[in-house]
Amino acid sequence: MSDQDRAAGDRSSLSGLMLASHAPLDDAQRAGRMKCSRCGASRMFYCYSCCALVGLEPRDVPSVKLPVKIDIIKHPNETDGKSTAIQARILAPQDVTIYTYPCIPELDQSAENIVLVFPGPDAMTVEELWDYFSAGGAQRSKRLKAAASETHTCPIQRVVFIDSTWNQTTRIITDERLQALPHVELKSRRTCFWRRQKGSPDTYLATIEAVYYFLKDLHHHYFSEYTGEYDNLLFFFSFLHKLINKAKLAAGKV
């Protein structure tokens, strides 16, 4: 696939998103990098070390409410400045938590229906979640009935993602603390990430893309027709994508 074809595909997959105004990001970008008020490091838009906005006020960025809790386990060798996981934490602070491995969240499967988003031979689709948990014993079925009696029929309460390059995932995915979690595999989508892993196919998504697409599919299957409820998770991602593509175009690389 040519660079021109890939760029066209990227634009189409990010087009039509229902996003908050990027005007504050335009202003912050023109103002340039600023020091983080917490650690003093020079940053643009947010500090990935402190999980804090830089050159922006809270009112400048959207706050996204999610239907489930999201836990992201980040590989210790994953470069903070290159990871998109922090964007999920900043945009959905009430529902997203990031852990740096070997720290992982407390995963009590007796209290919650929990899944790990990771491909594999035994991985199910989002659509198959209800059947899996309804056949999983009295406790799981009870939680499904409780969910169905509320305003939605979501079969899960917590989702775990791994933030790592594919070459580094083995250390985390084989951790005994995660072995009991059922796996969910996302349907194939092309990434728009500008830092694609060398030699990897374009279906390897950035973490923020994986979170977004999982929630979009979850909403479609268990809530109602999707009408942009989680599009703002791509608020920073789509803006940076636009900036980088613009710079590539100016340099004659696209």
Coordinates of N, CA and C in Angstrom, one line a residue, residues 9 17 21 38 83 107 129 165 193 203 241 250:
G9 N -6.8 6.5 3.7 CA -7.5 5.6 4.6 C -7.5 6.1 6.0
L17 N -16.0 12.0 13.2 CA -16.1 11.9 14.6 C -16.8 13.1 15.2
S21 N -14.5 21.0 20.2 CA -13.7 21.9 19.4 C -12.2 21.7 19.7
R38 N 3.7 20.6 37.7 CA 4.0 19.6 38.8 C 5.5 19.2 38.7
S83 N 3.4 6.7 24.3 CA 2.2 5.9 24.6 C 1.0 6.8 24.5
L107 N -8.1 -7.7 40.7 CA -9.1 -8.2 39.8 C -9.9 -9.3 40.5
L129 N -19.9 -11.9 24.4 CA -19.7 -11.7 25.9 C -20.9 -12.1 26.7
T165 N 4.5 -2.6 23.2 CA 4.7 -3.1 21.8 C 4.4 -4.6 21.8
F193 N -2.3 5.3 13.8 CA -1.2 5.8 14.6 C 0.0 6.1 13.7
T203 N -2.9 -3.4 11.2 CA -4.1 -3.7 12.1 C -3.7 -3.7 13.6
H241 N -2.8 13.5 14.9 CA -2.8 12.9 13.6 C -2.8 13.9 12.5
A250 N 3.7 18.9 4.1 CA 4.6 20.0 3.8 C 6.0 19.6 3.4

